[in-house]
mmCIF file of N, CA and C in Angstrom:
data_model
loop_
_atom_site.group_PDB
_atom_site.id
_atom_site.type_symbol
_atom_site.label_atom_id
_atom_site.label_comp_id
_atom_site.label_asym_id
_atom_site.label_seq_id
_atom_site.Cartn_x
_atom_site.Cartn_y
_atom_site.Cartn_z
ATOM 1 N N MET A 189 0.856 -1.168 0.000
ATOM 2 C CA MET A 189 0.000 0.000 0.000
ATOM 3 C C MET A 189 0.900 1.228 0.000
ATOM 4 N N GLU A 190 0.491 2.213 -0.738
ATOM 5 C CA GLU A 190 1.262 3.445 -0.776
ATOM 6 C C GLU A 190 0.345 4.636 -0.935
ATOM 7 N N CYS A 191 0.895 5.803 -0.623
ATOM 8 C CA CYS A 191 0.151 7.050 -0.727
ATOM 9 C C CYS A 191 1.162 8.179 -0.829
ATOM 10 N N THR A 192 0.872 9.159 -1.670
ATOM 11 C CA THR A 192 1.711 10.349 -1.770
ATOM 12 C C THR A 192 0.889 11.543 -1.330
ATOM 13 N N VAL A 193 1.398 12.274 -0.355
ATOM 14 C CA VAL A 193 0.717 13.461 0.158
ATOM 15 C C VAL A 193 1.528 14.677 -0.261
ATOM 16 N N THR A 194 0.843 15.633 -0.919
ATOM 17 C CA THR A 194 1.513 16.814 -1.444
ATOM 18 C C THR A 194 0.894 18.071 -0.856
ATOM 19 N N TRP A 195 1.752 18.955 -0.361
ATOM 20 C CA TRP A 195 1.314 20.245 0.154
ATOM 21 C C TRP A 195 0.916 21.125 -1.014
ATOM 22 N N THR A 196 -0.275 21.697 -0.931
ATOM 23 C CA THR A 196 -0.765 22.559 -2.012
ATOM 24 C C THR A 196 -0.654 24.037 -1.663
ATOM 25 N N GLY A 197 -0.260 24.348 -0.450
ATOM 26 C CA GLY A 197 -0.220 25.726 0.018
ATOM 27 C C GLY A 197 0.723 26.634 -0.733
ATOM 28 N N ASN A 198 1.774 26.092 -1.302
ATOM 29 C CA ASN A 198 2.742 26.912 -2.018
ATOM 30 C C ASN A 198 2.356 27.090 -3.487
ATOM 31 N N ALA A 199 1.221 26.518 -3.882
ATOM 32 C CA ALA A 199 0.800 26.565 -5.289
ATOM 33 C C ALA A 199 -0.241 27.654 -5.542
ATOM 34 N N GLY A 200 -0.374 28.592 -4.615
ATOM 35 C CA GLY A 200 -1.320 29.690 -4.806
ATOM 36 C C GLY A 200 -2.767 29.312 -4.538
ATOM 37 N N THR A 201 -3.007 28.199 -3.832
ATOM 38 C CA THR A 201 -4.370 27.796 -3.505
ATOM 39 C C THR A 201 -4.902 28.654 -2.359
ATOM 40 N N ARG A 202 -6.187 28.523 -2.099
ATOM 41 C CA ARG A 202 -6.808 29.322 -1.035
ATOM 42 C C ARG A 202 -6.201 29.066 0.330
ATOM 43 N N SER A 203 -5.863 27.810 0.605
ATOM 44 C CA SER A 203 -5.365 27.463 1.924
ATOM 45 C C SER A 203 -3.855 27.296 1.913
ATOM 46 N N GLY A 204 -3.213 27.893 2.889
ATOM 47 C CA GLY A 204 -1.773 27.737 3.026
ATOM 48 C C GLY A 204 -1.368 26.424 3.653
ATOM 49 N N MET A 205 -2.338 25.668 4.182
ATOM 50 C CA MET A 205 -2.046 24.385 4.819
ATOM 51 C C MET A 205 -2.917 23.275 4.247
ATOM 52 N N GLY A 206 -3.137 23.312 2.945
ATOM 53 C CA GLY A 206 -3.886 22.263 2.265
ATOM 54 C C GLY A 206 -2.956 21.165 1.768
ATOM 55 N N PHE A 207 -3.481 19.955 1.711
ATOM 56 C CA PHE A 207 -2.727 18.799 1.232
ATOM 57 C C PHE A 207 -3.629 17.924 0.376
ATOM 58 N N ILE A 208 -3.048 17.308 -0.618
ATOM 59 C CA ILE A 208 -3.761 16.338 -1.451
ATOM 60 C C ILE A 208 -3.041 15.001 -1.303
ATOM 61 N N ALA A 209 -3.798 13.972 -0.955
ATOM 62 C CA ALA A 209 -3.249 12.617 -0.873
ATOM 63 C C ALA A 209 -3.681 11.866 -2.123
ATOM 64 N N GLU A 210 -2.730 11.254 -2.784
ATOM 65 C CA GLU A 210 -3.016 10.385 -3.927
ATOM 66 C C GLU A 210 -2.677 8.966 -3.502
ATOM 67 N N THR A 211 -3.703 8.109 -3.483
ATOM 68 C CA THR A 211 -3.513 6.748 -2.996
ATOM 69 C C THR A 211 -2.983 5.840 -4.092
ATOM 70 N N GLY A 212 -2.424 4.746 -3.671
ATOM 71 C CA GLY A 212 -1.909 3.766 -4.609
ATOM 72 C C GLY A 212 -2.987 3.172 -5.490
ATOM 73 N N SER A 213 -4.231 3.218 -5.029
ATOM 74 C CA SER A 213 -5.339 2.696 -5.835
ATOM 75 C C SER A 213 -5.905 3.746 -6.782
ATOM 76 N N GLY A 214 -5.257 4.923 -6.827
ATOM 77 C CA GLY A 214 -5.640 5.934 -7.807
ATOM 78 C C GLY A 214 -6.702 6.916 -7.367
ATOM 79 N N HIS A 215 -6.907 7.067 -6.066
ATOM 80 C CA HIS A 215 -7.916 8.006 -5.569
ATOM 81 C C HIS A 215 -7.254 9.212 -4.926
ATOM 82 N N VAL A 216 -8.029 10.284 -4.828
ATOM 83 C CA VAL A 216 -7.516 11.533 -4.287
ATOM 84 C C VAL A 216 -8.348 11.940 -3.070
ATOM 85 N N LEU A 217 -7.650 12.427 -2.052
ATOM 86 C CA LEU A 217 -8.292 12.869 -0.823
ATOM 87 C C LEU A 217 -7.699 14.222 -0.447
ATOM 88 N N ALA A 218 -8.552 15.205 -0.243
ATOM 89 C CA ALA A 218 -8.089 16.528 0.175
ATOM 90 C C ALA A 218 -8.109 16.617 1.695
ATOM 91 N N MET A 219 -7.131 17.337 2.233
ATOM 92 C CA MET A 219 -7.069 17.612 3.674
ATOM 93 C C MET A 219 -6.667 19.064 3.854
ATOM 94 N N ASP A 220 -7.072 19.654 4.977
ATOM 95 C CA ASP A 220 -6.725 21.042 5.253
ATOM 96 C C ASP A 220 -6.564 21.212 6.755
ATOM 97 N N GLY A 221 -5.834 22.242 7.129
ATOM 98 C CA GLY A 221 -5.644 22.546 8.534
ATOM 99 C C GLY A 221 -6.728 23.470 9.051
ATOM 100 N N ALA A 222 -6.776 23.583 10.355
ATOM 101 C CA ALA A 222 -7.701 24.510 11.003
ATOM 102 C C ALA A 222 -7.157 25.924 10.851
ATOM 103 N N PRO A 223 -8.034 26.910 10.762
ATOM 104 C CA PRO A 223 -7.562 28.298 10.726
ATOM 105 C C PRO A 223 -6.787 28.637 12.001
ATOM 106 N N ASP A 224 -5.774 29.460 11.868
ATOM 107 C CA ASP A 224 -4.969 29.907 13.002
ATOM 108 C C ASP A 224 -5.115 31.428 13.096
ATOM 109 N N ALA A 225 -5.876 31.894 14.083
ATOM 110 C CA ALA A 225 -6.149 33.328 14.210
ATOM 111 C C ALA A 225 -4.894 34.109 14.575
ATOM 112 N N VAL A 226 -4.000 33.499 15.319
ATOM 113 C CA VAL A 226 -2.794 34.194 15.762
ATOM 114 C C VAL A 226 -1.771 34.291 14.632
ATOM 115 N N ARG A 227 -1.590 33.192 13.905
ATOM 116 C CA ARG A 227 -0.635 33.168 12.781
ATOM 117 C C ARG A 227 -1.342 32.585 11.566
ATOM 118 N N PRO A 228 -2.125 33.388 10.858
ATOM 119 C CA PRO A 228 -2.907 32.888 9.721
ATOM 120 C C PRO A 228 -2.082 32.153 8.676
ATOM 121 N N GLU A 229 -0.818 32.514 8.504
ATOM 122 C CA GLU A 229 0.020 31.850 7.515
ATOM 123 C C GLU A 229 0.315 30.392 7.896
ATOM 124 N N ASN A 230 0.120 30.045 9.152
ATOM 125 C CA ASN A 230 0.351 28.673 9.615
ATOM 126 C C ASN A 230 -0.929 27.847 9.679
ATOM 127 N N GLY A 231 -2.042 28.456 9.359
ATOM 128 C CA GLY A 231 -3.324 27.750 9.455
ATOM 129 C C GLY A 231 -3.916 27.455 8.099
ATOM 130 N N GLY A 232 -4.956 26.671 8.121
ATOM 131 C CA GLY A 232 -5.683 26.348 6.906
ATOM 132 C C GLY A 232 -6.918 27.211 6.768
ATOM 133 N N GLN A 233 -7.775 26.809 5.855
ATOM 134 C CA GLN A 233 -9.022 27.535 5.601
ATOM 135 C C GLN A 233 -10.255 26.690 5.890
ATOM 136 N N ASN A 234 -10.056 25.532 6.508
ATOM 137 C CA ASN A 234 -11.168 24.643 6.834
ATOM 138 C C ASN A 234 -11.921 24.211 5.570
ATOM 139 N N LEU A 235 -11.182 23.945 4.496
ATOM 140 C CA LEU A 235 -11.795 23.565 3.216
ATOM 141 C C LEU A 235 -11.966 22.054 3.064
ATOM 142 N N ALA A 236 -11.367 21.293 3.949
ATOM 143 C CA ALA A 236 -11.409 19.831 3.859
ATOM 144 C C ALA A 236 -11.170 19.276 5.258
ATOM 145 N N PRO A 237 -11.350 17.960 5.437
ATOM 146 C CA PRO A 237 -11.104 17.394 6.766
ATOM 147 C C PRO A 237 -9.655 17.561 7.189
ATOM 148 N N ARG A 238 -9.454 17.624 8.495
ATOM 149 C CA ARG A 238 -8.111 17.636 9.053
ATOM 150 C C ARG A 238 -7.507 16.234 8.901
ATOM 151 N N PRO A 239 -6.194 16.119 8.873
ATOM 152 C CA PRO A 239 -5.581 14.794 8.753
ATOM 153 C C PRO A 239 -6.038 13.802 9.827
ATOM 154 N N MET A 240 -6.154 14.242 11.075
ATOM 155 C CA MET A 240 -6.573 13.301 12.127
ATOM 156 C C MET A 240 -8.052 12.922 11.983
ATOM 157 N N GLU A 241 -8.854 13.801 11.399
ATOM 158 C CA GLU A 241 -10.240 13.424 11.106
ATOM 159 C C GLU A 241 -10.275 12.313 10.068
ATOM 160 N N THR A 242 -9.356 12.346 9.116
ATOM 161 C CA THR A 242 -9.326 11.289 8.111
ATOM 162 C C THR A 242 -8.886 9.960 8.728
ATOM 163 N N VAL A 243 -8.015 10.019 9.737
ATOM 164 C CA VAL A 243 -7.635 8.797 10.455
ATOM 165 C C VAL A 243 -8.865 8.206 11.139
ATOM 166 N N LEU A 244 -9.636 9.052 11.798
ATOM 167 C CA LEU A 244 -10.845 8.589 12.485
ATOM 168 C C LEU A 244 -11.867 8.054 11.485
ATOM 169 N N ALA A 245 -12.050 8.768 10.372
ATOM 170 C CA ALA A 245 -12.996 8.322 9.338
ATOM 171 C C ALA A 245 -12.553 6.989 8.732
ATOM 172 N N GLY A 246 -11.268 6.854 8.487
ATOM 173 C CA GLY A 246 -10.752 5.600 7.940
ATOM 174 C C GLY A 246 -10.984 4.443 8.889
ATOM 175 N N THR A 247 -10.847 4.703 10.179
ATOM 176 C CA THR A 247 -11.097 3.667 11.180
ATOM 177 C C THR A 247 -12.568 3.264 11.168
ATOM 178 N N GLY A 248 -13.460 4.233 11.051
ATOM 179 C CA GLY A 248 -14.889 3.927 10.963
ATOM 180 C C GLY A 248 -15.213 3.120 9.721
ATOM 181 N N GLY A 249 -14.604 3.490 8.597
ATOM 182 C CA GLY A 249 -14.820 2.747 7.358
ATOM 183 C C GLY A 249 -14.308 1.333 7.455
ATOM 184 N N CYS A 250 -13.158 1.169 8.078
ATOM 185 C CA CYS A 250 -12.542 -0.151 8.228
ATOM 186 C C CYS A 250 -13.444 -1.075 9.050
ATOM 187 N N THR A 251 -13.907 -0.591 10.196
ATOM 188 C CA THR A 251 -14.705 -1.450 11.069
ATOM 189 C C THR A 251 -16.110 -1.671 10.516
ATOM 190 N N ALA A 252 -16.722 -0.658 9.894
ATOM 191 C CA ALA A 252 -18.054 -0.843 9.307
ATOM 192 C C ALA A 252 -17.993 -1.854 8.165
ATOM 193 N N TYR A 253 -16.935 -1.783 7.364
ATOM 194 C CA TYR A 253 -16.723 -2.757 6.287
ATOM 195 C C TYR A 253 -16.713 -4.168 6.859
ATOM 196 N N ASP A 254 -15.922 -4.362 7.925
ATOM 197 C CA ASP A 254 -15.850 -5.681 8.564
ATOM 198 C C ASP A 254 -17.209 -6.149 9.054
ATOM 199 N N VAL A 255 -17.924 -5.278 9.747
ATOM 200 C CA VAL A 255 -19.217 -5.659 10.339
ATOM 201 C C VAL A 255 -20.195 -6.082 9.246
ATOM 202 N N VAL A 256 -20.286 -5.309 8.178
ATOM 203 C CA VAL A 256 -21.197 -5.665 7.079
ATOM 204 C C VAL A 256 -20.780 -6.997 6.458
ATOM 205 N N LEU A 257 -19.505 -7.156 6.185
ATOM 206 C CA LEU A 257 -19.023 -8.385 5.551
ATOM 207 C C LEU A 257 -19.273 -9.615 6.435
ATOM 208 N N ILE A 258 -19.001 -9.489 7.721
ATOM 209 C CA ILE A 258 -19.222 -10.608 8.643
ATOM 210 C C ILE A 258 -20.703 -10.960 8.715
ATOM 211 N N LEU A 259 -21.571 -9.953 8.782
ATOM 212 C CA LEU A 259 -23.016 -10.219 8.830
ATOM 213 C C LEU A 259 -23.501 -10.843 7.523
ATOM 214 N N LYS A 260 -23.018 -10.337 6.394
ATOM 215 C CA LYS A 260 -23.418 -10.911 5.100
ATOM 216 C C LYS A 260 -22.946 -12.353 4.970
ATOM 217 N N ARG A 261 -21.716 -12.620 5.400
ATOM 218 C CA ARG A 261 -21.203 -13.991 5.344
ATOM 219 C C ARG A 261 -21.998 -14.925 6.247
ATOM 220 N N GLY A 262 -22.574 -14.365 7.301
ATOM 221 C CA GLY A 262 -23.433 -15.143 8.195
ATOM 222 C C GLY A 262 -24.850 -15.263 7.671
ATOM 223 N N ARG A 263 -25.058 -14.790 6.457
ATOM 224 C CA ARG A 263 -26.354 -14.828 5.761
ATOM 225 C C ARG A 263 -27.457 -14.058 6.488
ATOM 226 N N HIS A 264 -27.048 -12.981 7.130
ATOM 227 C CA HIS A 264 -28.027 -12.102 7.776
ATOM 228 C C HIS A 264 -28.483 -11.062 6.756
ATOM 229 N N ASP A 265 -29.730 -10.647 6.875
ATOM 230 C CA ASP A 265 -30.333 -9.695 5.938
ATOM 231 C C ASP A 265 -29.991 -8.263 6.364
ATOM 232 N N VAL A 266 -28.708 -7.903 6.202
ATOM 233 C CA VAL A 266 -28.249 -6.568 6.574
ATOM 234 C C VAL A 266 -28.529 -5.610 5.420
ATOM 235 N N ARG A 267 -29.122 -4.459 5.750
ATOM 236 C CA ARG A 267 -29.508 -3.486 4.727
ATOM 237 C C ARG A 267 -28.878 -2.119 4.935
ATOM 238 N N GLY A 268 -28.240 -1.957 6.069
ATOM 239 C CA GLY A 268 -27.572 -0.688 6.330
ATOM 240 C C GLY A 268 -26.663 -0.813 7.534
ATOM 241 N N CYS A 269 -25.640 0.001 7.541
ATOM 242 C CA CYS A 269 -24.720 0.031 8.687
ATOM 243 C C CYS A 269 -24.056 1.393 8.730
ATOM 244 N N SER A 270 -24.080 2.009 9.882
ATOM 245 C CA SER A 270 -23.322 3.243 10.083
ATOM 246 C C SER A 270 -22.651 3.154 11.442
ATOM 247 N N VAL A 271 -21.585 3.895 11.575
ATOM 248 C CA VAL A 271 -20.894 3.961 12.864
ATOM 249 C C VAL A 271 -20.497 5.408 13.105
ATOM 250 N N LYS A 272 -20.921 5.925 14.248
ATOM 251 C CA LYS A 272 -20.555 7.284 14.646
ATOM 252 C C LYS A 272 -19.404 7.164 15.633
ATOM 253 N N LEU A 273 -18.296 7.813 15.304
ATOM 254 C CA LEU A 273 -17.129 7.777 16.166
ATOM 255 C C LEU A 273 -16.982 9.115 16.867
ATOM 256 N N THR A 274 -16.832 9.068 18.184
ATOM 257 C CA THR A 274 -16.521 10.261 18.961
ATOM 258 C C THR A 274 -15.189 9.987 19.652
ATOM 259 N N SER A 275 -14.367 11.009 19.763
ATOM 260 C CA SER A 275 -13.030 10.760 20.285
ATOM 261 C C SER A 275 -12.559 11.880 21.196
ATOM 262 N N GLU A 276 -11.533 11.540 21.962
ATOM 263 C CA GLU A 276 -10.788 12.506 22.760
ATOM 264 C C GLU A 276 -9.328 12.329 22.408
ATOM 265 N N ARG A 277 -8.604 13.444 22.437
ATOM 266 C CA ARG A 277 -7.175 13.400 22.126
ATOM 267 C C ARG A 277 -6.371 13.955 23.288
ATOM 268 N N ALA A 278 -5.102 13.585 23.347
ATOM 269 C CA ALA A 278 -4.195 14.100 24.367
ATOM 270 C C ALA A 278 -4.118 15.622 24.247
ATOM 271 N N GLN A 279 -3.904 16.280 25.358
ATOM 272 C CA GLN A 279 -3.835 17.746 25.380
ATOM 273 C C GLN A 279 -2.509 18.286 24.855
ATOM 274 N N THR A 280 -1.452 17.456 24.930
ATOM 275 C CA THR A 280 -0.126 17.896 24.504
ATOM 276 C C THR A 280 0.367 17.032 23.351
ATOM 277 N N ASP A 281 1.327 17.543 22.614
ATOM 278 C CA ASP A 281 1.895 16.812 21.489
ATOM 279 C C ASP A 281 2.656 15.578 21.963
ATOM 280 N N PRO A 282 2.587 14.482 21.292
ATOM 281 C CA PRO A 282 1.732 14.220 20.142
ATOM 282 C C PRO A 282 0.290 14.016 20.612
ATOM 283 N N LYS A 283 -0.630 14.673 19.972
ATOM 284 C CA LYS A 283 -2.028 14.656 20.392
ATOM 285 C C LYS A 283 -2.729 13.402 19.856
ATOM 286 N N VAL A 284 -2.299 12.261 20.392
ATOM 287 C CA VAL A 284 -2.858 10.978 19.968
ATOM 288 C C VAL A 284 -4.281 10.834 20.487
ATOM 289 N N PHE A 285 -5.028 9.949 19.866
ATOM 290 C CA PHE A 285 -6.353 9.625 20.380
ATOM 291 C C PHE A 285 -6.173 8.889 21.705
ATOM 292 N N THR A 286 -6.927 9.301 22.715
ATOM 293 C CA THR A 286 -6.886 8.632 24.018
ATOM 294 C C THR A 286 -8.167 7.858 24.299
ATOM 295 N N LYS A 287 -9.264 8.292 23.709
ATOM 296 C CA LYS A 287 -10.549 7.597 23.850
ATOM 297 C C LYS A 287 -11.291 7.678 22.524
ATOM 298 N N ILE A 288 -11.882 6.558 22.130
ATOM 299 C CA ILE A 288 -12.729 6.520 20.937
ATOM 300 C C ILE A 288 -13.950 5.692 21.285
ATOM 301 N N HIS A 289 -15.120 6.246 21.016
ATOM 302 C CA HIS A 289 -16.361 5.476 21.187
ATOM 303 C C HIS A 289 -16.996 5.290 19.817
ATOM 304 N N MET A 290 -17.380 4.058 19.522
ATOM 305 C CA MET A 290 -18.021 3.721 18.253
ATOM 306 C C MET A 290 -19.462 3.312 18.522
ATOM 307 N N GLN A 291 -20.395 4.052 17.950
ATOM 308 C CA GLN A 291 -21.818 3.750 18.081
ATOM 309 C C GLN A 291 -22.318 3.243 16.732
ATOM 310 N N PHE A 292 -22.547 1.937 16.639
ATOM 311 C CA PHE A 292 -23.007 1.304 15.401
ATOM 312 C C PHE A 292 -24.524 1.322 15.334
ATOM 313 N N THR A 293 -25.039 1.545 14.149
ATOM 314 C CA THR A 293 -26.463 1.363 13.862
ATOM 315 C C THR A 293 -26.528 0.420 12.672
ATOM 316 N N VAL A 294 -27.102 -0.758 12.921
ATOM 317 C CA VAL A 294 -27.231 -1.774 11.883
ATOM 318 C C VAL A 294 -28.706 -1.907 11.549
ATOM 319 N N THR A 295 -29.017 -1.801 10.269
ATOM 320 C CA THR A 295 -30.395 -1.935 9.796
ATOM 321 C C THR A 295 -30.518 -3.234 9.018
ATOM 322 N N GLY A 296 -31.610 -3.942 9.251
ATOM 323 C CA GLY A 296 -31.835 -5.192 8.532
ATOM 324 C C GLY A 296 -33.096 -5.865 9.010
ATOM 325 N N ARG A 297 -33.271 -7.079 8.547
ATOM 326 C CA ARG A 297 -34.457 -7.845 8.927
ATOM 327 C C ARG A 297 -34.046 -9.073 9.717
ATOM 328 N N GLY A 298 -34.547 -9.135 10.950
ATOM 329 C CA GLY A 298 -34.341 -10.312 11.781
ATOM 330 C C GLY A 298 -32.895 -10.579 12.175
ATOM 331 N N ILE A 299 -32.089 -9.563 12.271
ATOM 332 C CA ILE A 299 -30.693 -9.770 12.643
ATOM 333 C C ILE A 299 -30.605 -9.895 14.170
ATOM 334 N N PRO A 300 -30.105 -11.027 14.655
ATOM 335 C CA PRO A 300 -29.990 -11.189 16.113
ATOM 336 C C PRO A 300 -28.913 -10.273 16.706
ATOM 337 N N ALA A 301 -29.175 -9.758 17.889
ATOM 338 C CA ALA A 301 -28.210 -8.889 18.563
ATOM 339 C C ALA A 301 -26.880 -9.604 18.753
ATOM 340 N N ALA A 302 -26.917 -10.891 19.028
ATOM 341 C CA ALA A 302 -25.681 -11.651 19.232
ATOM 342 C C ALA A 302 -24.813 -11.656 17.973
ATOM 343 N N ALA A 303 -25.435 -11.667 16.805
ATOM 344 C CA ALA A 303 -24.677 -11.652 15.546
ATOM 345 C C ALA A 303 -23.982 -10.309 15.352
ATOM 346 N N VAL A 304 -24.667 -9.226 15.677
ATOM 347 C CA VAL A 304 -24.070 -7.895 15.550
ATOM 348 C C VAL A 304 -22.940 -7.740 16.572
ATOM 349 N N GLU A 305 -23.193 -8.153 17.784
ATOM 350 C CA GLU A 305 -22.177 -8.070 18.833
ATOM 351 C C GLU A 305 -20.926 -8.866 18.436
ATOM 352 N N ARG A 306 -21.126 -10.041 17.880
ATOM 353 C CA ARG A 306 -20.014 -10.895 17.439
ATOM 354 C C ARG A 306 -19.252 -10.233 16.289
ATOM 355 N N ALA A 307 -19.969 -9.674 15.322
ATOM 356 C CA ALA A 307 -19.324 -9.024 14.180
ATOM 357 C C ALA A 307 -18.471 -7.837 14.630
ATOM 358 N N ILE A 308 -18.990 -7.044 15.537
ATOM 359 C CA ILE A 308 -18.246 -5.893 16.057
ATOM 360 C C ILE A 308 -17.008 -6.367 16.809
ATOM 361 N N ALA A 309 -17.168 -7.380 17.643
ATOM 362 C CA ALA A 309 -16.031 -7.912 18.414
ATOM 363 C C ALA A 309 -14.963 -8.485 17.486
ATOM 364 N N MET A 310 -15.379 -9.220 16.454
ATOM 365 C CA MET A 310 -14.411 -9.790 15.518
ATOM 366 C C MET A 310 -13.639 -8.691 14.790
ATOM 367 N N SER A 311 -14.350 -7.638 14.396
ATOM 368 C CA SER A 311 -13.682 -6.522 13.738
ATOM 369 C C SER A 311 -12.653 -5.909 14.681
ATOM 370 N N HIS A 312 -13.071 -5.632 15.891
ATOM 371 C CA HIS A 312 -12.218 -4.947 16.863
ATOM 372 C C HIS A 312 -11.028 -5.809 17.298
ATOM 373 N N GLU A 313 -11.221 -7.098 17.418
ATOM 374 C CA GLU A 313 -10.182 -7.976 17.958
ATOM 375 C C GLU A 313 -9.287 -8.610 16.901
ATOM 376 N N LYS A 314 -9.794 -8.748 15.646
ATOM 377 C CA LYS A 314 -9.045 -9.522 14.668
ATOM 378 C C LYS A 314 -8.828 -8.842 13.319
ATOM 379 N N TYR A 315 -9.829 -8.150 12.785
ATOM 380 C CA TYR A 315 -9.779 -7.736 11.387
ATOM 381 C C TYR A 315 -9.470 -6.273 11.120
ATOM 382 N N CYS A 316 -9.980 -5.364 11.907
ATOM 383 C CA CYS A 316 -9.824 -3.933 11.599
ATOM 384 C C CYS A 316 -8.450 -3.439 12.042
ATOM 385 N N SER A 317 -7.539 -3.379 11.091
ATOM 386 C CA SER A 317 -6.170 -2.947 11.379
ATOM 387 C C SER A 317 -6.147 -1.555 12.012
ATOM 388 N N ALA A 318 -6.994 -0.676 11.540
ATOM 389 C CA ALA A 318 -6.988 0.703 12.033
ATOM 390 C C ALA A 318 -7.384 0.774 13.504
ATOM 391 N N SER A 319 -8.483 0.117 13.892
ATOM 392 C CA SER A 319 -8.900 0.203 15.293
ATOM 393 C C SER A 319 -7.944 -0.571 16.202
ATOM 394 N N ILE A 320 -7.377 -1.656 15.710
ATOM 395 C CA ILE A 320 -6.407 -2.401 16.512
ATOM 396 C C ILE A 320 -5.167 -1.538 16.740
ATOM 397 N N MET A 321 -4.727 -0.825 15.715
ATOM 398 C CA MET A 321 -3.577 0.060 15.838
ATOM 399 C C MET A 321 -3.883 1.210 16.803
ATOM 400 N N LEU A 322 -5.043 1.857 16.639
ATOM 401 C CA LEU A 322 -5.395 2.974 17.513
ATOM 402 C C LEU A 322 -5.626 2.513 18.953
ATOM 403 N N GLY A 323 -5.989 1.248 19.114
ATOM 404 C CA GLY A 323 -6.190 0.693 20.451
ATOM 405 C C GLY A 323 -4.912 0.658 21.276
ATOM 406 N N LYS A 324 -3.771 0.891 20.646
ATOM 407 C CA LYS A 324 -2.498 0.942 21.371
ATOM 408 C C LYS A 324 -2.376 2.223 22.201
ATOM 409 N N THR A 325 -3.093 3.285 21.805
ATOM 410 C CA THR A 325 -3.037 4.540 22.557
ATOM 411 C C THR A 325 -4.395 4.967 23.099
ATOM 412 N N ALA A 326 -5.462 4.429 22.543
ATOM 413 C CA ALA A 326 -6.804 4.888 22.911
ATOM 414 C C ALA A 326 -7.622 3.758 23.533
ATOM 415 N N GLN A 327 -8.420 4.130 24.510
ATOM 416 C CA GLN A 327 -9.414 3.211 25.045
ATOM 417 C C GLN A 327 -10.586 3.234 24.063
ATOM 418 N N ILE A 328 -10.886 2.093 23.447
ATOM 419 C CA ILE A 328 -11.954 2.036 22.455
ATOM 420 C C ILE A 328 -13.145 1.311 23.054
ATOM 421 N N THR A 329 -14.298 1.973 23.006
ATOM 422 C CA THR A 329 -15.541 1.373 23.483
ATOM 423 C C THR A 329 -16.518 1.335 22.318
ATOM 424 N N MET A 330 -17.443 0.381 22.398
ATOM 425 C CA MET A 330 -18.410 0.206 21.312
ATOM 426 C C MET A 330 -19.788 -0.057 21.873
ATOM 427 N N ASP A 331 -20.766 0.356 21.110
ATOM 428 C CA ASP A 331 -22.162 0.098 21.421
ATOM 429 C C ASP A 331 -22.892 -0.030 20.100
ATOM 430 N N PHE A 332 -24.072 -0.618 20.130
ATOM 431 C CA PHE A 332 -24.817 -0.762 18.879
ATOM 432 C C PHE A 332 -26.313 -0.767 19.110
ATOM 433 N N GLU A 333 -27.009 -0.469 18.034
ATOM 434 C CA GLU A 333 -28.451 -0.620 18.013
ATOM 435 C C GLU A 333 -28.813 -1.275 16.690
ATOM 436 N N ILE A 334 -29.898 -2.020 16.711
ATOM 437 C CA ILE A 334 -30.398 -2.663 15.504
ATOM 438 C C ILE A 334 -31.721 -2.024 15.151
ATOM 439 N N VAL A 335 -31.851 -1.616 13.908
ATOM 440 C CA VAL A 335 -33.084 -1.026 13.409
ATOM 441 C C VAL A 335 -33.702 -2.022 12.448
ATOM 442 N N GLU A 336 -34.897 -2.450 12.741
ATOM 443 C CA GLU A 336 -35.608 -3.405 11.880
ATOM 444 C C GLU A 336 -36.091 -2.665 10.631
ATOM 445 N N GLY A 337 -35.749 -3.214 9.496
ATOM 446 C CA GLY A 337 -36.235 -2.549 8.285
ATOM 447 C C GLY A 337 -35.616 -2.980 7.013
#
């Protein structure tokens, strides 16, 4: 896996702290820094997610992918899955994630709670590289609800 991240701030773009990531699979992701009122030249324009937001989003995508795949392989009638991640970060540099809570909402027909609980646990303990990696610095908690439909 590879990715090239390029600073766009020196190219006359709106944000002095913008970055474009080009992934090995040929996709592009924009990132930007937060505005800095004290030193505007060091801040972004809030035109795209912050880099750490993309880490959190990637972790949500990784675990939701696992949960859907595990439920589908179990022949459950899964029709939707979302996960809301809320986090806390260290106050000082490096501002690593210290707490992450994942709230899953799984929609489907007749999906047993035990199947969802198992899928989430399998993702967290075995398959989701991102959450397993972040679990080295952050306390990760999970909860879920099932919506019939």
